[in-house]
Each structure stands twice: as structure tokens, then as C-alpha cells.
Amino acid sequence: MHEIKGLLLAIVMLFVVTLSRAGNYYFSPLSKPFDNIAERLNTLDRENRRSEAQVKDLSQLKKLAGNNTQLQARALFWDVRMSQLDRSPAECIKQLLRAEKLCRPEYDYDLAVIYYQLAGNYERLGQYLLCYNYCNKALNVLKRYDDNFFLGNTYLLLVQLFYDIDDIVQARDQLGLAEQHYRKAHFSLNRIYFFRALLTDDLHQKTAWIKKSILYGGNDWALTLQDYTNLSELLVKTGDVKGAMRACDAGAELISKHLQGNVYFTTLLYIARAKVSYAQGDYIRTISTIDSLKPYAKMLDGETFMLDAYYLMWKCYDKLGKQPQAYLALKQYQQQYERNTAIAKAHDIPKTQAREEIMRQNDKLKLVEKDAQIKTNYLYLALLAIALVLIIGLALTIYYRQRFKIRKIENEQLRENLKQETLIYAVNRKNFEDDIRQKESEISSNTLLLANKNEVLKQISSITQQFSNDGLIPRSYVQQVNHVIGQSLRNDDEWQRFKTHFNAVHPNFFLKLKETCPELTENDLRLCAYICIGVRPKQIAEMLSVTPDSVNSNRYRLRKKFGLNRNDSLDDFIRRLG
């Protein structure tokens, strides 16, 4: 029944499942107003909501395309894509070939989807080789864009193609590829299950696949109706007439809600109902159901699926003893049978030719791939040989260089020179360490002297204040003394001298501190230096003219700036930097 296959193929080409992600518009932006409409149509297409597409949108695309040939090509593509079920394959092909001619080569994605549409319509016409070649051209581009939606649909179209030319092995291989891409894109797998049922001979397994296809059909109403009619026929064959009737009722409900007015789907459902009535022995209802198709007789004339209708009419009238009507139905059945046989024979030669040509192309492709693999293997071997030569040469070079170095080291004069240099280095190092220790001692002594000096100055200030309180000396003298002592305590000259000596012993200490924590102030650096040389907190307080509590607070702030944990030692951390 080639019209059914053609109708099913058109549904396959327009099949869209719900997307799990947004942003599947792969067309290169050309015009914002045009792209906004096209992107909306693309969303409707991929969400199987093509019925919501408005004619004014398609007309607007043609208007917005203007003189831009690339936009004209896209407008033609969307016009076919959104209304293909209402057009003949020949009309669609004519429009798509025009779009292909208008499309510029650099817009390869546009060409790929046009190729896919052409392939589907050529398959509907039974031009299998053209369908196969256009599918391959589309796949080569779609793989680069990783468009799993069209990749899955293209492989599914190849499934239909190989099924039609009776190459079941290839059909199953292509079905596996289609399933891979649908899974990657998180598309519904109802069409995968549908074709699994189509490629299965076991009735029980076929029934299970069809039920699974219905379960995951979602809003793919056209295919779900096909599932219900197929399920009904299978259940009639297995004797489950009640189950077949329930399947027909479900299909009728689906048509009333989503496919109302579609003559082809309504016809398929009526024929399925008639088969159920015939299986129940209700011949009058069978005839009545088929008579319901009379208003569409002219439209359905020549459709291969009408063979079943004429057969049922003939058998029912014969069972009821109405021979004139039975004869007329038998005559119609014979005419339709002869017509179907002629169509099948006409398609047998193209099928055989297509199958043989596809096999030849596949053989050529395998030879090309094998030749490329051999060349690749030779290239790998050549690269491996070059790599081995380079490795051996490098190994020999390293070996001889090492031998040369060893011979130089074994030279007595060199050994003697090395001994002398070692001795000189040891002496210089000892002198340097002695010098460092002496400077460290000087720094410590100066630090202690500074602390003592500050302590003495504070004591003088205290004694002077006490004398003033006892009335022994005037208060103005006390103020002058305290002023001089304060200037001495605030004088930074001693700190600068200390810093100069400290840098001589620890040349990179302050630099390392700043690299570790750029936020350190001059007082922080001063406190770190005293900690580095081991000055106790009490002495530091005396040197800085502050209280020991203030020193402890400054130490706590330093720990926070350095990011130290509670168990980490601040003194050890600072000394490691020194």
C-alpha cells in the first residue's frame, strides 16, 4: 500500500519531538525580522506544533526575503516544511529544487535541510536512488553542525528507504543510528519503536513495540493514529477483537481532538473499524462503515488502501447473499488489485536498481575507506620509523656527551682545581657566616640598647613629673623635658639605622613580607623585624614606647593578615621568611 507508505513518510519527514533544550536554530543570521519569524517556525516544527503556524507568517517570510536570494531560498524551504502534508511530492520537489538553486554554497546548513526535504519527497515518489544520494549529502553537513534532530530524521528516512527496497538489514542498521541521535538530543523514541514493529515479524513482539510507540507518542498525533490502526489489525489477527475495538475507539478520540477533517487518517480508521466489525460477524455494520467513505470516493479513488475496503464489501455482501452488490464490489476489488499489482511491478524495477546501485556505491565507499586506511597505516609506519631514528640518534648523542663529560672530570688538573675552589668556597663561607653572626650580634645589642634607652628616658620623665608634683621644680621645666624625651622616642633615625643593618643580614626579608602580604604597614614591618631576631614582646613594647598588650594586639593582627591558623606559630612563620 504505497500511498500509506507515502503518507507515513511525509509524517516521518515532519516528525518533531519535544526539545529538552532551547537554541536549536542553526541558520546563519541574515535579517532580524526574517529570522524572528523563521526561528518561531523552527520552534513549532521541533515541538510538533506545526498546526499553530499561521499562513501570514509564511507570506511574511516571502515578503521580507525581498531580492535576497538566500532569504528567498529559506522562505521556500519553510513554506514546504510547514505545509508538506497538504501538497503532492511533485509540487514540493519543484519548490525545493528552486530553493536549492537560489541557495548560495557558503550556506551549507540551508542546503543540508533542503537536501533532506528533497530526499523525503523523492522517496514518496519511489525515486529511491535520488533519495539515498540526497540523504548522504545532507548527512555530511548535518554531522558538522551536530544537529541531532535532523540527523535522527535523516537516518529514519533511510530506514524507510531500505524498508521499501526490501533491505531489512540496512534498515535496522540505520534505525540504530537514528536512535543514537534521538537519545543524544533527548527526543521521544516513539518513531524508533514504530519502525522496530515494522521491521519485526513476530506478532507478539510487533504488538509490544506498537504499544510502546503509543505510550511515548506525546503530541505526535499522526503517527499515534497509525499506531492505533496497526494495533487494531494485529489484535484482530490474534483474536482479541475487543482489544481491537478499544484501539479504534482511542484512534477516533484522537481524530476528533487533533486530526479532525483529515480524510486520509479518517479513512484509515474507518477501514480498521470495518475489519473489527467483520471479525465480529457484523456484516451490516461493516458495510455501513465503508459506505461512510462515499463522500470522499473521488478523493480516495486509486488509493491502494481502498483494496481492503472493496475486499470487505465483497465478502460482506457475499455473506449476506446479496449477489449483485457482491459482484459489483468484487469487480471494484479486482480493478483495484490489478492497479496495485501494476504499481508494485512498476516499483519493483526501480527498487532493484536502487538496491544494486546503493550496494555498488557502498562497495566503492568501502574500497575508498580501505585505501585511505592503508595510506594512513603507511603514514603511521613512516612516522614511527622517523621517530625511532630520532630517538636512537638522541640516545647516542647523550651517550657520547656523557662520556666526554666523564673524561673531563677524570682529568687530574680539573680535580685539583675543583679542590682549590672548594677550599676557597669553604673559607669564604666561614668568613661570611662569621660576619653575619657579628652583624646579628650588633643588631641585637643595638636593639637592647635602644630598649634600655627608651626605658631610661621614660624613667627620667617619670622622676621629673614626680619632682614637679612635689613642688621641687617648676612645671614648665617638666614640659620641656617631656617634649625632648617625646621627640627622642618618636625619632625614626634609629629605626632607619636598624633597618639598614638588618637588610645587610637579611637582604630579602622585607621584600618577602610585602610579597606575602602587600597590606603590611611600616609598623608591621618593624614588629616583624624584631620578631625575626628574637626580641621578646616586653622589649618590643619598650622599644616602640607602647604597652605589652598593644604589642600582643599587633601580633594578633599580623596573624590575621598572614592568614595563619590557631596552631601556626607567628614567630616560626616570620623566621622562615628571614
XYZ file of C-alpha atoms in Angstrom:
578
model
C 0.000 0.000 0.000
C 2.274 2.679 -1.357
C 0.019 5.661 -0.596
C 0.026 4.706 3.077
C 3.804 4.435 2.953
C 3.978 7.803 1.218
C 1.722 9.354 3.825
C 3.740 7.774 6.621
C 6.945 9.036 5.041
C 5.589 12.568 4.921
C 4.821 12.286 8.620
C 8.352 10.961 9.243
C 9.849 13.951 7.449
C 7.794 16.362 9.528
C 8.273 14.426 12.747
C 9.382 16.579 15.642
C 9.697 15.661 19.266
C 9.779 17.917 22.315
C 13.186 19.508 22.768
C 14.988 19.331 26.122
C 16.958 22.483 25.372
C 16.453 25.773 23.577
C 18.600 27.350 20.870
C 18.344 24.791 18.032
C 18.224 27.405 15.297
C 21.286 26.634 13.170
C 20.606 29.025 10.278
C 23.132 31.863 9.940
C 21.510 35.213 10.886
C 20.735 37.373 7.846
C 17.761 39.558 8.699
C 16.419 40.081 12.211
C 12.713 40.373 11.218
C 13.028 37.337 8.943
C 14.999 35.308 11.490
C 12.488 36.092 14.267
C 9.652 34.538 12.243
C 11.808 31.649 10.995
C 13.023 30.876 14.494
C 9.422 30.780 15.735
C 8.516 28.370 12.922
C 11.595 26.318 13.781
C 10.391 26.044 17.387
C 6.900 24.999 16.287
C 8.463 22.447 13.947
C 10.666 20.884 16.595
C 7.873 20.875 19.177
C 5.412 19.251 16.731
C 3.097 22.259 16.842
C 3.041 22.938 13.115
C -0.728 23.329 13.197
C -0.141 26.593 15.078
C 1.888 28.021 12.195
C -0.015 30.834 10.513
C -0.278 31.354 6.780
C 0.501 35.027 7.307
C 3.905 34.087 8.752
C 4.833 32.147 5.610
C 3.600 35.026 3.451
C 5.546 37.492 5.576
C 8.732 35.459 5.048
C 8.335 35.746 1.270
C 7.767 39.465 1.618
C 10.754 40.013 3.922
C 13.026 37.982 1.619
C 12.761 40.729 -1.000
C 15.591 40.461 -3.536
C 17.852 38.472 -1.204
C 18.176 35.081 -2.919
C 19.323 33.335 0.258
C 16.269 34.514 2.185
C 14.099 33.548 -0.795
C 15.545 30.018 -0.563
C 14.752 29.864 3.158
C 11.234 31.149 2.604
C 10.630 28.384 0.040
C 12.041 25.784 2.448
C 9.786 26.863 5.324
C 6.771 27.003 3.032
C 7.299 23.329 2.112
C 8.348 22.293 5.614
C 5.234 23.625 7.331
C 2.617 22.543 4.747
C 4.005 19.388 3.123
C 1.126 17.078 4.097
C -1.252 19.235 2.071
C 0.848 19.083 -1.109
C 1.875 16.488 -3.640
C 5.515 15.296 -3.706
C 5.978 16.669 -7.232
C 4.870 20.149 -6.147
C 7.186 20.051 -3.110
C 10.157 18.890 -5.202
C 9.626 21.674 -7.737
C 9.691 24.306 -4.996
C 12.666 22.726 -3.193
C 14.743 22.498 -6.386
C 14.155 26.184 -6.876
C 15.286 26.798 -3.292
C 18.410 24.696 -3.906
C 19.240 26.759 -6.973
C 18.814 30.043 -5.067
C 20.873 28.890 -2.057
C 24.470 30.098 -2.021
C 27.164 27.401 -1.425
C 28.550 29.033 1.732
C 25.199 28.478 3.481
C 25.765 24.752 3.758
C 23.264 24.191 6.596
C 20.468 25.668 4.453
C 21.434 23.280 1.652
C 21.515 20.328 4.056
C 17.911 20.780 5.243
C 16.776 21.372 1.653
C 18.513 18.110 0.665
C 16.679 16.326 3.482
C 13.308 17.638 2.289
C 14.108 16.657 -1.307
C 15.139 13.165 -0.201
C 11.836 12.625 1.583
C 9.738 13.719 -1.367
C 11.753 11.642 -3.821
C 11.157 8.636 -1.539
C 7.426 9.301 -1.657
C 7.615 9.178 -5.459
C 9.602 5.932 -5.376
C 12.791 7.533 -6.733
C 14.920 5.682 -4.225
C 18.398 6.378 -5.593
C 17.809 10.138 -5.622
C 16.507 9.851 -2.075
C 19.624 7.948 -0.992
C 22.040 10.405 -2.595
C 20.313 13.474 -1.127
C 20.283 11.849 2.318
C 24.057 11.321 2.159
C 24.616 14.917 1.036
C 22.515 16.146 3.955
C 24.281 13.892 6.489
C 27.744 15.163 5.507
C 26.755 18.694 6.561
C 24.456 17.922 9.493
C 27.223 15.949 11.234
C 29.404 19.083 11.284
C 26.629 21.084 12.940
C 25.772 18.242 15.341
C 22.069 18.829 14.671
C 20.737 15.639 16.270
C 17.153 16.484 15.307
C 17.759 16.412 11.552
C 20.416 13.703 11.842
C 17.914 11.409 13.553
C 15.214 12.260 10.996
C 17.568 11.670 8.064
C 18.617 8.258 9.353
C 14.938 7.469 9.953
C 14.227 8.417 6.340
C 16.938 5.943 5.286
C 15.175 3.311 7.403
C 12.001 3.906 5.377
C 14.023 3.816 2.143
C 15.739 0.494 2.878
C 12.469 -0.977 4.127
C 10.778 -0.023 0.856
C 13.527 -1.637 -1.255
C 13.411 -4.772 0.937
C 16.858 -4.359 2.501
C 15.888 -5.114 6.098
C 19.481 -5.490 7.346
C 20.398 -1.966 6.228
C 17.106 -0.633 7.575
C 17.899 -1.995 11.044
C 21.421 -0.522 10.918
C 20.067 2.931 10.046
C 17.436 2.608 12.789
C 20.209 2.101 15.344
C 21.912 5.322 14.178
C 18.636 7.234 14.310
C 18.073 6.054 17.871
C 21.564 7.183 18.916
C 20.907 10.749 17.739
C 17.425 10.880 19.264
C 18.849 9.797 22.600
C 21.612 12.405 22.398
C 19.034 15.108 21.807
C 16.612 13.632 24.381
C 13.942 13.228 21.703
C 10.976 10.933 22.139
C 11.657 7.431 20.784
C 8.109 6.617 19.684
C 9.103 6.526 15.989
C 12.012 4.242 16.785
C 9.548 1.842 18.397
C 7.172 2.228 15.443
C 9.844 1.154 12.971
C 11.013 -1.643 15.242
C 7.478 -3.000 14.984
C 7.577 -2.512 11.213
C 10.828 -4.496 10.944
C 9.662 -7.312 13.236
C 7.883 -10.455 12.003
C 6.819 -11.810 15.380
C 3.220 -10.691 16.030
C 3.542 -10.520 19.818
C 6.803 -8.560 19.619
C 5.302 -6.302 16.961
C 2.304 -5.622 19.216
C 4.591 -4.803 22.158
C 6.586 -2.293 20.071
C 3.431 -0.584 18.796
C 2.073 -0.225 22.333
C 5.380 1.290 23.381
C 5.222 3.707 20.456
C 1.733 4.785 21.587
C 2.965 5.204 25.159
C 5.769 7.573 24.118
C 3.832 9.234 21.253
C 3.276 12.507 23.073
C 1.704 15.011 20.691
C 2.840 13.162 17.574
C -0.827 12.596 16.726
C -0.407 11.413 13.124
C 1.922 8.557 13.980
C -0.056 7.661 17.102
C -3.173 7.230 14.952
C -1.175 4.976 12.618
C -0.145 3.008 15.732
C -3.767 2.586 16.805
C -4.884 1.329 13.368
C -1.925 -1.059 13.145
C -2.575 -2.285 16.687
C -6.227 -2.884 15.832
C -5.320 -5.054 12.820
C -2.757 -7.025 14.860
C -5.255 -7.678 17.648
C -7.825 -8.873 15.088
C -5.248 -11.345 13.751
C -4.524 -12.651 17.260
C -8.276 -12.956 18.073
C -8.506 -10.057 20.543
C -11.469 -8.346 18.882
C -12.430 -6.332 21.983
C -8.916 -5.010 22.257
C -9.017 -4.092 18.556
C -12.255 -2.161 19.099
C -10.705 -0.270 22.032
C -7.781 0.685 19.810
C -10.211 2.007 17.181
C -12.113 3.991 19.805
C -8.850 5.552 21.013
C -7.992 6.448 17.422
C -11.430 8.021 16.905
C -10.982 10.148 20.020
C -7.573 11.266 18.789
C -9.008 12.309 15.393
C -11.842 14.270 16.999
C -9.398 16.213 19.181
C -6.369 16.715 16.971
C -6.817 15.445 13.383
C -10.366 16.433 12.608
C -11.019 16.897 8.896
C -8.075 14.819 7.676
C -9.543 12.476 5.056
C -6.621 10.058 4.900
C -6.458 9.443 8.653
C -10.249 9.163 8.875
C -10.214 6.590 6.056
C -7.548 4.504 7.741
C -9.584 4.473 10.972
C -12.835 3.534 9.180
C -11.156 0.633 7.398
C -9.731 -0.569 10.736
C -13.238 -0.362 12.278
C -14.692 -2.264 9.336
C -12.164 -5.069 9.852
C -13.148 -5.316 13.510
C -16.863 -5.460 12.621
C -16.146 -8.126 10.020
C -14.247 -10.175 12.587
C -17.273 -9.885 14.887
C -19.526 -11.167 12.106
C -21.433 -7.876 11.950
C -21.504 -7.594 8.148
C -24.150 -4.878 8.011
C -22.074 -2.575 10.266
C -19.004 -3.375 8.166
C -20.832 -2.251 5.009
C -22.196 0.822 6.786
C -18.721 1.817 7.980
C -17.255 1.565 4.493
C -20.238 3.401 2.998
C -19.289 6.313 5.282
C -16.334 6.854 2.961
C -18.525 7.533 -0.096
C -18.345 11.349 0.307
C -14.586 11.010 -0.191
C -14.815 8.472 -3.050
C -13.448 10.824 -5.676
C -10.550 11.907 -3.461
C -9.759 8.304 -2.481
C -10.068 6.846 -5.963
C -6.899 4.923 -6.791
C -5.541 4.808 -3.243
C -4.075 1.372 -2.605
C -5.553 1.094 0.896
C -9.023 1.054 -0.715
C -8.250 -2.538 -1.750
C -9.101 -3.624 1.808
C -12.381 -1.703 1.671
C -13.510 -3.328 -1.583
C -12.499 -6.744 -0.296
C -14.587 -6.355 2.865
C -17.583 -5.072 0.855
C -17.365 -8.076 -1.467
C -17.104 -10.611 1.388
C -19.898 -8.975 3.426
C -22.375 -8.849 0.528
C -21.472 -12.431 -0.296
C -22.113 -13.496 3.318
C -25.469 -11.682 3.270
C -26.468 -13.350 -0.023
C -26.632 -10.062 -1.948
C -25.006 -11.302 -5.126
C -25.447 -8.213 -7.374
C -23.823 -5.981 -4.786
C -21.188 -8.659 -4.130
C -20.417 -8.823 -7.847
C -20.042 -5.045 -8.083
C -17.734 -4.965 -5.033
C -15.721 -7.903 -6.441
C -15.324 -6.031 -9.708
C -14.059 -2.940 -7.875
C -11.757 -5.139 -5.844
C -10.307 -6.755 -8.993
C -9.782 -3.386 -10.640
C -8.004 -2.059 -7.547
C -5.966 -5.260 -7.250
C -4.819 -5.023 -10.864
C -3.972 -1.364 -10.333
C -1.978 -2.163 -7.180
C -0.208 -5.025 -8.934
C 0.766 -2.747 -11.806
C 2.047 -0.122 -9.369
C 4.020 -2.763 -7.462
C 5.564 -4.102 -10.655
C 6.409 -0.580 -11.764
C 8.196 -0.051 -8.447
C 9.966 -3.409 -8.437
C 12.472 -2.406 -11.134
C 13.393 0.947 -9.507
C 13.687 -0.843 -6.170
C 16.036 -3.466 -7.594
C 18.054 -0.857 -9.464
C 18.265 1.350 -6.386
C 19.294 -1.557 -4.161
C 22.035 -2.642 -6.607
C 23.282 0.915 -7.147
C 23.374 1.587 -3.401
C 25.317 -1.648 -2.913
C 27.792 -0.562 -5.617
C 28.192 2.855 -4.010
C 28.712 1.268 -0.617
C 31.306 -1.101 -2.087
C 33.122 1.823 -3.692
C 32.965 3.742 -0.440
C 34.382 0.757 1.446
C 37.220 0.478 -1.091
C 37.982 4.180 -0.740
C 37.907 3.910 3.047
C 40.120 0.811 2.926
C 42.588 2.583 0.630
C 42.604 5.605 2.939
C 43.190 3.314 5.915
C 46.127 1.638 4.161
C 47.652 5.022 3.338
C 47.099 6.122 6.923
C 48.810 2.964 8.185
C 51.784 3.585 5.882
C 51.976 7.163 7.143
C 51.923 5.963 10.754
C 54.677 3.438 9.992
C 56.789 6.120 8.333
C 56.304 8.481 11.266
C 57.140 5.671 13.671
C 60.350 4.870 11.760
C 61.368 8.559 11.788
C 60.628 8.750 15.490
C 62.739 5.650 16.181
C 65.662 7.083 14.183
C 65.412 10.364 16.082
C 65.253 8.581 19.439
C 68.274 6.415 18.608
C 70.220 9.467 17.393
C 69.311 11.407 20.516
C 70.313 8.479 22.725
C 73.698 8.182 21.009
C 74.271 11.927 21.295
C 73.503 11.875 25.010
C 75.728 8.819 25.492
C 78.779 10.376 23.838
C 78.266 13.694 25.591
C 78.171 11.921 28.933
C 81.365 10.052 28.133
C 83.045 13.305 27.174
C 81.993 14.930 30.459
C 83.211 11.969 32.461
C 86.620 12.100 30.772
C 86.922 15.793 31.538
C 86.002 15.219 35.168
C 88.600 12.449 35.394
C 91.320 14.891 34.368
C 93.693 15.387 37.309
C 94.160 19.070 36.779
C 90.418 19.633 36.860
C 90.144 17.693 40.077
C 92.853 19.800 41.640
C 91.113 22.996 40.544
C 87.882 21.741 41.993
C 89.583 21.027 45.309
C 91.052 24.529 45.413
C 87.713 26.105 44.575
C 86.030 24.018 47.237
C 88.562 25.118 49.825
C 88.232 28.779 48.849
C 84.447 28.498 48.954
C 84.562 26.930 52.423
C 86.824 29.734 53.734
C 84.664 32.441 52.173
C 81.536 30.845 53.521
C 83.017 30.657 57.037
C 84.034 34.328 56.841
C 80.603 35.235 55.567
C 78.858 33.316 58.340
C 81.133 34.930 60.949
C 80.345 38.331 59.512
C 76.632 37.572 59.586
C 76.816 36.409 63.191
C 78.732 39.546 64.132
C 76.157 41.772 62.451
C 73.334 39.847 64.086
C 75.046 40.359 67.420
C 75.391 44.076 66.710
C 71.733 44.302 65.756
C 70.704 42.521 68.950
C 72.984 44.753 71.063
C 71.705 47.921 69.411
C 68.166 46.713 69.878
C 68.719 46.099 73.584
C 70.435 49.465 73.944
C 67.507 51.138 72.235
C 65.093 49.381 74.571
C 67.173 50.414 77.614
C 67.485 53.961 76.354
C 63.740 54.271 75.907
C 63.210 52.787 79.374
C 65.682 55.281 80.890
C 64.009 58.193 79.109
C 60.641 57.092 80.472
C 62.089 56.854 83.977
C 63.571 60.381 83.661
C 60.159 61.621 82.540
C 58.528 59.885 85.497
C 61.063 61.250 88.047
C 60.780 64.755 86.625
C 56.997 64.547 86.887
C 57.296 63.370 90.493
C 59.594 66.322 91.391
C 57.134 68.672 89.782
C 54.280 67.141 91.774
C 56.358 67.628 94.987
C 56.942 71.287 94.041
C 60.698 70.899 93.763
C 60.911 72.092 90.136
C 58.633 74.270 88.029
C 56.031 72.594 85.786
C 57.397 74.428 82.719
C 60.711 72.551 83.186
C 58.794 69.256 83.234
C 57.011 70.143 79.993
C 60.307 70.975 78.255
C 61.880 67.727 79.458
C 58.875 65.659 78.338
C 58.918 67.409 74.978
C 62.565 66.493 74.395
C 62.002 62.912 75.586
C 58.918 62.538 73.311
C 60.878 63.736 70.286
C 63.603 61.217 71.100
C 61.079 58.374 71.432
C 59.406 59.318 68.138
C 62.658 59.746 66.235
C 62.787 57.346 63.282
C 66.504 57.758 62.675
C 67.276 54.844 64.966
C 64.737 52.672 63.144
C 66.293 53.583 59.778
C 69.768 52.704 61.057
C 68.391 49.448 62.453
C 66.718 48.743 59.116
C 69.973 49.325 57.213
C 71.887 46.873 59.418
C 69.027 44.386 59.320
C 68.884 44.456 55.480
C 72.585 43.666 55.380
C 71.949 40.441 57.292
C 68.530 39.603 55.855
C 68.582 41.260 52.399
C 65.207 39.958 51.093
C 63.242 39.868 54.330
C 61.083 42.969 53.824
C 60.589 42.153 50.129
C 59.302 38.681 51.003
C 56.979 40.163 53.619
C 55.498 42.574 51.093
C 55.069 39.782 48.516
C 53.362 37.617 51.141
C 51.065 40.403 52.360
C 51.093 43.746 50.464
C 48.842 45.286 53.166
C 51.637 45.439 55.794
C 52.339 48.896 57.240
C 55.736 50.266 58.293
C 54.932 49.459 61.965
C 54.043 45.892 60.894
C 57.405 45.554 59.137
C 59.185 46.905 62.234
C 57.420 44.413 64.512
C 58.224 41.522 62.085
C 61.904 42.503 62.081
C 62.073 42.470 65.895
C 60.307 39.095 65.982
C 62.744 37.726 63.365
C 65.806 38.491 65.547
C 64.102 37.056 68.654
C 63.229 40.199 70.639
C 60.716 39.419 73.392
C 57.315 41.154 73.391
C 58.133 43.125 76.562
C 61.313 44.504 74.979
C 59.426 45.311 71.791
C 56.914 47.276 73.843
C 59.736 49.267 75.422
C 61.379 49.937 72.068
C 58.111 51.089 70.496
C 57.042 53.005 73.619
C 53.783 51.060 73.839
C 52.255 48.650 76.319
C 52.795 44.856 76.062
C 49.049 44.487 75.445
C 49.390 46.735 72.421
C 52.213 44.516 71.099
C 50.042 41.413 71.551
C 47.204 43.111 69.679
C 49.581 43.944 66.836
C 50.776 40.317 66.772
C 47.144 39.149 66.546
C 46.511 41.491 63.603
C 49.635 40.163 61.884
C 48.364 36.578 62.226
C 45.115 37.577 60.524
C 46.939 39.378 57.702
C 49.139 36.334 57.083
C 46.113 34.021 57.283
C 47.651 31.795 59.976
C 45.651 29.114 61.757
C 45.379 28.906 65.534
C 48.038 26.176 65.703
C 50.527 28.008 63.465
C 53.444 29.880 65.133
C 53.805 33.519 64.069
C 57.474 33.591 65.164
C 58.331 30.470 63.128
C 56.481 31.796 60.097
C 58.396 35.120 60.159
C 61.768 33.476 60.791
C 61.269 31.215 57.777
C 60.923 34.321 55.629
C 64.216 35.641 57.083
